[in-house]
XYZ file of N, CA, C and O in Angstrom:
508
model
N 129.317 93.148 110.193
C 128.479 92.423 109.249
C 127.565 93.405 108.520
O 127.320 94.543 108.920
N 126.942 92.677 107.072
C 125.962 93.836 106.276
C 125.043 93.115 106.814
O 125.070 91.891 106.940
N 123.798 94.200 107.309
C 122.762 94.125 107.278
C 121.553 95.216 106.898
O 121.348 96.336 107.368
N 120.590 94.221 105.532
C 119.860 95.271 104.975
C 118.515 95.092 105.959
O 118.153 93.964 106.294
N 117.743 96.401 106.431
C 116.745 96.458 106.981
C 115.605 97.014 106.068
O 115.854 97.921 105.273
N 114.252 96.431 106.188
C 113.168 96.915 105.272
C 112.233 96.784 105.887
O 111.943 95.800 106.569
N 111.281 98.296 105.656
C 109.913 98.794 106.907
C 109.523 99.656 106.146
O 110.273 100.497 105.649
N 108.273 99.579 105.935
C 107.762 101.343 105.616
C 107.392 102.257 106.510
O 106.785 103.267 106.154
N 107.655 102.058 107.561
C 107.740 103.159 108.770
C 108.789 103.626 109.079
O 109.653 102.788 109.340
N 109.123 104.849 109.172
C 110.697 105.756 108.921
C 110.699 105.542 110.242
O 111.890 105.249 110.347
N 110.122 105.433 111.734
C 110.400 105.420 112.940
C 111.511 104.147 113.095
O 112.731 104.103 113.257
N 110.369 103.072 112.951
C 111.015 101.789 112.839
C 112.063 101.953 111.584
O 113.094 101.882 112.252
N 112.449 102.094 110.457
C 113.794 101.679 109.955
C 114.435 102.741 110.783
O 115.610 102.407 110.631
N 114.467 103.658 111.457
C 115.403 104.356 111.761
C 115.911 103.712 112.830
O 117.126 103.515 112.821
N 114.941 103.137 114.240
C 115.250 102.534 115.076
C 116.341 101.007 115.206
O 117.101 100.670 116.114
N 115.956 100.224 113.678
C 116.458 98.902 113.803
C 118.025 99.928 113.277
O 119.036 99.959 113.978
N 117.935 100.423 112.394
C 119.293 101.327 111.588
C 120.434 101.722 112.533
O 121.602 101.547 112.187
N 120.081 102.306 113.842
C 120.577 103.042 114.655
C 120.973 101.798 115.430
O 122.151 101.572 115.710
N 120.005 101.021 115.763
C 120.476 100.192 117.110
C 121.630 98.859 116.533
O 122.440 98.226 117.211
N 121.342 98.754 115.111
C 122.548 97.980 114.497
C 123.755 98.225 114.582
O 124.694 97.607 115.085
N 123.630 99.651 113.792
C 124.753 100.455 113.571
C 125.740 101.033 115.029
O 126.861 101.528 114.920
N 125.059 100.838 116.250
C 125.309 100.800 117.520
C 126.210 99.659 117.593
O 127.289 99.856 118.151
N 125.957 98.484 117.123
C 126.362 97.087 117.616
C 127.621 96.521 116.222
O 128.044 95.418 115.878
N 127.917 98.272 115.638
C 128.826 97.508 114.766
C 128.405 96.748 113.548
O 129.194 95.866 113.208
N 127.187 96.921 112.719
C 126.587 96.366 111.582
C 126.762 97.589 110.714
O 126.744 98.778 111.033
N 126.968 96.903 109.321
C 127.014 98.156 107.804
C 125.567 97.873 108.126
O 125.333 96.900 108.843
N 124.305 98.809 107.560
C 123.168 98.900 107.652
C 122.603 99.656 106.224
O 122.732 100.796 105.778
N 122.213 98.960 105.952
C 121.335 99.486 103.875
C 120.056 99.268 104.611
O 119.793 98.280 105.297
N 118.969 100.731 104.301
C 117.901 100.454 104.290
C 117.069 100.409 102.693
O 117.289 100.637 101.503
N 116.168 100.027 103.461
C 115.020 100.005 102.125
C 113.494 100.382 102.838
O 112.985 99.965 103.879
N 112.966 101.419 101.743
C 111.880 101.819 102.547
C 110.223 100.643 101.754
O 109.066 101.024 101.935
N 110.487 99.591 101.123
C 109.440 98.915 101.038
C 110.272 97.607 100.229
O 111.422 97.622 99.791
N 109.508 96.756 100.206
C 109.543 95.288 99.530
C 110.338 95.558 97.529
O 111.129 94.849 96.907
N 109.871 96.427 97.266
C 110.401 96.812 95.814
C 111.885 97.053 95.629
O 112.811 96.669 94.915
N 111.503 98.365 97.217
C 112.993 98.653 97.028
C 114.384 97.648 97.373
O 115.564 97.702 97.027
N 113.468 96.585 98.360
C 114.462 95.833 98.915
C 115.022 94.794 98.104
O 116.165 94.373 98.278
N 114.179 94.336 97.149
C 114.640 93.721 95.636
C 115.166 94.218 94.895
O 115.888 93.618 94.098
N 115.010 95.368 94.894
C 115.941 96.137 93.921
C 117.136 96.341 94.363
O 117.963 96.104 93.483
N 117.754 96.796 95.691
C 118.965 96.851 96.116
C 119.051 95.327 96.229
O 120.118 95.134 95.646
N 118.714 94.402 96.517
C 119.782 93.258 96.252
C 119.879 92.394 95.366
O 120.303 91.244 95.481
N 119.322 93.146 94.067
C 120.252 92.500 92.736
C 121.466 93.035 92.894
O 122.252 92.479 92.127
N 122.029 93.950 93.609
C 123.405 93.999 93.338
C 124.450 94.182 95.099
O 125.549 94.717 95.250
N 123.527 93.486 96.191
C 124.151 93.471 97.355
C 123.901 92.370 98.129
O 122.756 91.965 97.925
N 124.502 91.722 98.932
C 124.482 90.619 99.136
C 124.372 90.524 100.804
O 125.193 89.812 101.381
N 123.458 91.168 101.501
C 123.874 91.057 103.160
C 124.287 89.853 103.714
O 124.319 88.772 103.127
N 124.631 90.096 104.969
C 124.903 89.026 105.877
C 123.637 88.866 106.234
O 123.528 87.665 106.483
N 122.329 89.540 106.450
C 121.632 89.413 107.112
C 120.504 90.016 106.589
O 120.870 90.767 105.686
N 119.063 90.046 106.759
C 117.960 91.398 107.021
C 116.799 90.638 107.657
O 116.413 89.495 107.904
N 116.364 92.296 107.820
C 115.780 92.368 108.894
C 114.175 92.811 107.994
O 114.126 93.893 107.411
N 113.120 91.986 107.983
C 112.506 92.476 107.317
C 111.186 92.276 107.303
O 110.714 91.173 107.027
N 110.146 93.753 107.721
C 108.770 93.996 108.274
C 107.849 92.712 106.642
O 107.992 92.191 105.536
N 106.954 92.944 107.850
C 106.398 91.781 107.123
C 104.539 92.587 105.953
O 103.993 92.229 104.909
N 104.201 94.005 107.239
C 103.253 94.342 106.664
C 103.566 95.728 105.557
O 103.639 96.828 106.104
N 103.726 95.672 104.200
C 103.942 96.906 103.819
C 103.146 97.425 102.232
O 102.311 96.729 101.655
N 103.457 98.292 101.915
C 102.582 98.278 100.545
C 103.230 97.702 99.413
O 104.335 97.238 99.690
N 102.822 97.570 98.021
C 103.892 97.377 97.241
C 103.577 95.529 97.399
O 102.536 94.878 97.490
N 105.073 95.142 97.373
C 105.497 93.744 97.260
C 105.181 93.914 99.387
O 105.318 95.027 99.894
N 104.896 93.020 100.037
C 104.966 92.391 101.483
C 105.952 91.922 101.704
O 106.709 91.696 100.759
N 106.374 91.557 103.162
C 107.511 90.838 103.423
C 107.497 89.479 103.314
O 108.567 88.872 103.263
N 106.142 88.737 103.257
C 106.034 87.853 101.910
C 106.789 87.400 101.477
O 107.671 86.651 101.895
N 106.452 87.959 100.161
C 106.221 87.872 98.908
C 107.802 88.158 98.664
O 108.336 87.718 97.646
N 108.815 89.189 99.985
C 110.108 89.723 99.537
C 110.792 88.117 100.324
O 112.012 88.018 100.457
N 110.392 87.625 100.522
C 111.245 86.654 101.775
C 110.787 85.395 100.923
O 111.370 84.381 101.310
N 109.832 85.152 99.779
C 109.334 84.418 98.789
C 110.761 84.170 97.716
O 111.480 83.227 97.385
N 110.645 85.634 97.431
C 112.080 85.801 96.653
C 113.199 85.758 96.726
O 114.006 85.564 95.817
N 113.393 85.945 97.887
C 114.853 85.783 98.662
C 115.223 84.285 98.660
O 116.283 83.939 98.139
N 114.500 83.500 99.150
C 114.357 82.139 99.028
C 114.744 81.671 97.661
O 115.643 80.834 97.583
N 114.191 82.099 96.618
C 114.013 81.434 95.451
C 115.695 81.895 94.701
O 116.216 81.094 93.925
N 116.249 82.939 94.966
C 117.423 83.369 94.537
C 118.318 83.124 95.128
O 118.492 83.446 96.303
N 119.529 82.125 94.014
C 120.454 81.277 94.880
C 121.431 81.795 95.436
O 122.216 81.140 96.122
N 121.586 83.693 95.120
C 122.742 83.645 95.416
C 122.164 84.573 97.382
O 122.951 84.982 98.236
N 120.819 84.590 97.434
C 120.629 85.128 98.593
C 119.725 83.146 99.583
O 119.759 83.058 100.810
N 119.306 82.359 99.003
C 118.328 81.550 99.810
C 119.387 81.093 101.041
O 119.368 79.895 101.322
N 119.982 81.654 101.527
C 120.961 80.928 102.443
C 120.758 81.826 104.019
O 120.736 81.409 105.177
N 120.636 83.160 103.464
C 120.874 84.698 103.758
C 119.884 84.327 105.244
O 118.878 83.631 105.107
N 120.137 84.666 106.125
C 118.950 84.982 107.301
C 117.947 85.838 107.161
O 118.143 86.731 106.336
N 116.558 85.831 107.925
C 116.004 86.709 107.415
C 115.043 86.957 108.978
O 114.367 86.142 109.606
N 115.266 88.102 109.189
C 114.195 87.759 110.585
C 113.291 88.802 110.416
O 113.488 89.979 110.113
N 112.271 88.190 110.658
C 111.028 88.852 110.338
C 110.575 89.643 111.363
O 110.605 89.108 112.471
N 110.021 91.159 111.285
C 109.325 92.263 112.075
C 107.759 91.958 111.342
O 107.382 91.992 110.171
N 107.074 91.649 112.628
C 105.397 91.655 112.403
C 104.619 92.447 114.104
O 104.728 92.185 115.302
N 104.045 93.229 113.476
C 102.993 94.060 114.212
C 101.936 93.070 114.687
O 101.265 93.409 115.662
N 101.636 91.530 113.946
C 100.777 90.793 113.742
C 101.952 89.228 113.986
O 102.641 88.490 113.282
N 101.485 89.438 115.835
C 102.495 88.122 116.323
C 101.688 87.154 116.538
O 101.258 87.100 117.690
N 101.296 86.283 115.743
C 99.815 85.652 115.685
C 100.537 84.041 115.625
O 101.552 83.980 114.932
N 100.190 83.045 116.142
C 100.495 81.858 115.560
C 100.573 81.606 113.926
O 101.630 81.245 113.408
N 99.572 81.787 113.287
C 99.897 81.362 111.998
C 100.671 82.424 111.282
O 100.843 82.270 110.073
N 101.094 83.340 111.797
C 101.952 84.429 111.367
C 103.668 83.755 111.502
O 104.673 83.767 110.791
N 103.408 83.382 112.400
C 104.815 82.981 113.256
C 105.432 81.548 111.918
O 106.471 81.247 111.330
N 103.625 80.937 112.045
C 103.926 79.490 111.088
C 104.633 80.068 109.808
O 105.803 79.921 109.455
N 103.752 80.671 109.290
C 103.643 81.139 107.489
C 105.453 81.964 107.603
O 106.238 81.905 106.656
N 105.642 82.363 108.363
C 107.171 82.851 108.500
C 108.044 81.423 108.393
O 108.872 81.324 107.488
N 107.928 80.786 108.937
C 108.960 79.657 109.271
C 108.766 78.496 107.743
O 109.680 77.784 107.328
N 107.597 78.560 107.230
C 107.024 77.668 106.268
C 108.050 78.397 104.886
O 108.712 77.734 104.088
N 107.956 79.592 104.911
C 108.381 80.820 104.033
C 110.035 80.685 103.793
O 110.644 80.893 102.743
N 110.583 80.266 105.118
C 112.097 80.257 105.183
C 112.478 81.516 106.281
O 113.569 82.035 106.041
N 111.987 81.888 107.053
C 112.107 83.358 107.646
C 113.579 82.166 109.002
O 113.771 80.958 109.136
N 114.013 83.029 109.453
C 114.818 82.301 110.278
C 114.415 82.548 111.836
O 114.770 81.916 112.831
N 113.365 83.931 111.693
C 113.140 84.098 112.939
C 111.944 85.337 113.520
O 112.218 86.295 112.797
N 111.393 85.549 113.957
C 110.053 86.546 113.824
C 109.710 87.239 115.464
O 109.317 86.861 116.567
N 110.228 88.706 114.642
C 110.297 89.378 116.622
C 109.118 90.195 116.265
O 109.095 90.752 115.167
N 107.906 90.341 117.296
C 107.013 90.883 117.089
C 107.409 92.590 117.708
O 108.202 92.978 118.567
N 106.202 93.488 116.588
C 106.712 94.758 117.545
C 105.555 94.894 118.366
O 104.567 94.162 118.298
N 105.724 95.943 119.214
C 107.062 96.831 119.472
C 107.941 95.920 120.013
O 107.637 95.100 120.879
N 109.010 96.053 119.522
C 110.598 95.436 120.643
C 111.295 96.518 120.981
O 111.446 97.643 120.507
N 111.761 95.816 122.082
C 112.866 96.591 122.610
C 114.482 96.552 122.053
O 115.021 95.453 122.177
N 115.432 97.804 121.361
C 116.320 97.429 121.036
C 117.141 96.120 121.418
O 117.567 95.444 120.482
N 117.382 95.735 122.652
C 117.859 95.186 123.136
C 117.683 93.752 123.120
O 118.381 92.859 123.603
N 116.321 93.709 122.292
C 115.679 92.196 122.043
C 116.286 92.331 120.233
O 116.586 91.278 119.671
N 116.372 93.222 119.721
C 116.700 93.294 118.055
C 117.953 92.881 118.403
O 118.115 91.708 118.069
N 119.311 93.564 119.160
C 120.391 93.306 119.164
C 120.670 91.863 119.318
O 121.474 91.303 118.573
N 120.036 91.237 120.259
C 120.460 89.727 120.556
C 120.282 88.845 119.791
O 121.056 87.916 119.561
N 118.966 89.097 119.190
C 118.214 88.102 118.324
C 119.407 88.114 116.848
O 119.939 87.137 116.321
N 119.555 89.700 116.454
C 120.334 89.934 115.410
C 121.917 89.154 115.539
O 122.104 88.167 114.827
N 122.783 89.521 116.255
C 123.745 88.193 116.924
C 124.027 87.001 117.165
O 125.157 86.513 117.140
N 122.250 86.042 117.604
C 122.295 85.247 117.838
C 122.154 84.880 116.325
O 122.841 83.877 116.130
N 121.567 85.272 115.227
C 121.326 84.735 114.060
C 122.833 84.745 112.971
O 123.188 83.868 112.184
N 123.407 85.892 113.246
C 124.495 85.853 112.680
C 125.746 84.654 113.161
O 126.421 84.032 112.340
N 125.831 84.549 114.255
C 126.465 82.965 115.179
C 126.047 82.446 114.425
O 126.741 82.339 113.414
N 124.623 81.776 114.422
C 124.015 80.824 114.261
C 124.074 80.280 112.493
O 123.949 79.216 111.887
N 124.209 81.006 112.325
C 124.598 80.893 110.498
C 125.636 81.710 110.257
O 125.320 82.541 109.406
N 126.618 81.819 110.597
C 127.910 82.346 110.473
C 127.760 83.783 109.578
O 128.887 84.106 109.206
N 127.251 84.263 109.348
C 127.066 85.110 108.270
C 127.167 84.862 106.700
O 127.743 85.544 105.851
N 126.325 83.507 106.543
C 126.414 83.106 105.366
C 125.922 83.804 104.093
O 126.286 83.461 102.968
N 125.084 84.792 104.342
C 124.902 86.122 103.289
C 125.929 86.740 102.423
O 125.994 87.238 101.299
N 126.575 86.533 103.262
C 127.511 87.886 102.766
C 128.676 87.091 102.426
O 128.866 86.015 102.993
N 129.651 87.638 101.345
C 130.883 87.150 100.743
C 132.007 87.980 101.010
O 133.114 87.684 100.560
């Protein structure tokens, strides 16, 4: 499956990048909210994975847009927040997010969650 990941921390995209790409995922990063709009006017994941605190556009404001564009509002989107707060968790789910793993995680919690979401919506992202 494609999955685009977006973080402005090179630790973390490298980590979700690696542990995907472990489990058999194409993996496109993006190093902020701009860039991640910008690569998908012309890519369509199965999936992303996408931090919620960053400069620029937020994961927000990128998961705002994702929503609103028909050929991605279908797309999963699971949200990375440093800030695992109840109304964090809400404003994700209100937003359209499909799912919100707080960090730090453990690969092993990205892998499942990432799986269980792709099952769970067949990989409706992607064509």
């Amino acid at each position: 499956m494609r999955v685009m990941t977006v973080d402005d921390d090179p630790s973390i995209l490298s980590l979700v990048q690696t542990t995907l790409e472990l489990d058999g995922h194409e993996v496109t990063k993006a190093v902020d909210g701009n860039d991640a709009l910008y690569k998908l006017e012309t890519s369509k994941p199965d999936l992303i994975v996408l931090d919620v605190m960053m400069p620029g556009k937020n994961g927000w404001e990128v998961l705002e847009a994702i929503r609103q564009d028909v050929r991605l509002a279908r797309t999963p989107v699971l949200l990375l927040t440093a800030r695992d707060l109840p109304d964090d968790v809400q404003r994700g789910r209100e937003l359209g997010a499909s799912a919100v793993l707080a960090k730090p995680f453990e690969p092993q919690q990205l892998s499942d969650l990432v799986a269980a979401l792709l099952t769970a919506f067949g990989g409706s992202g992607g064509s």
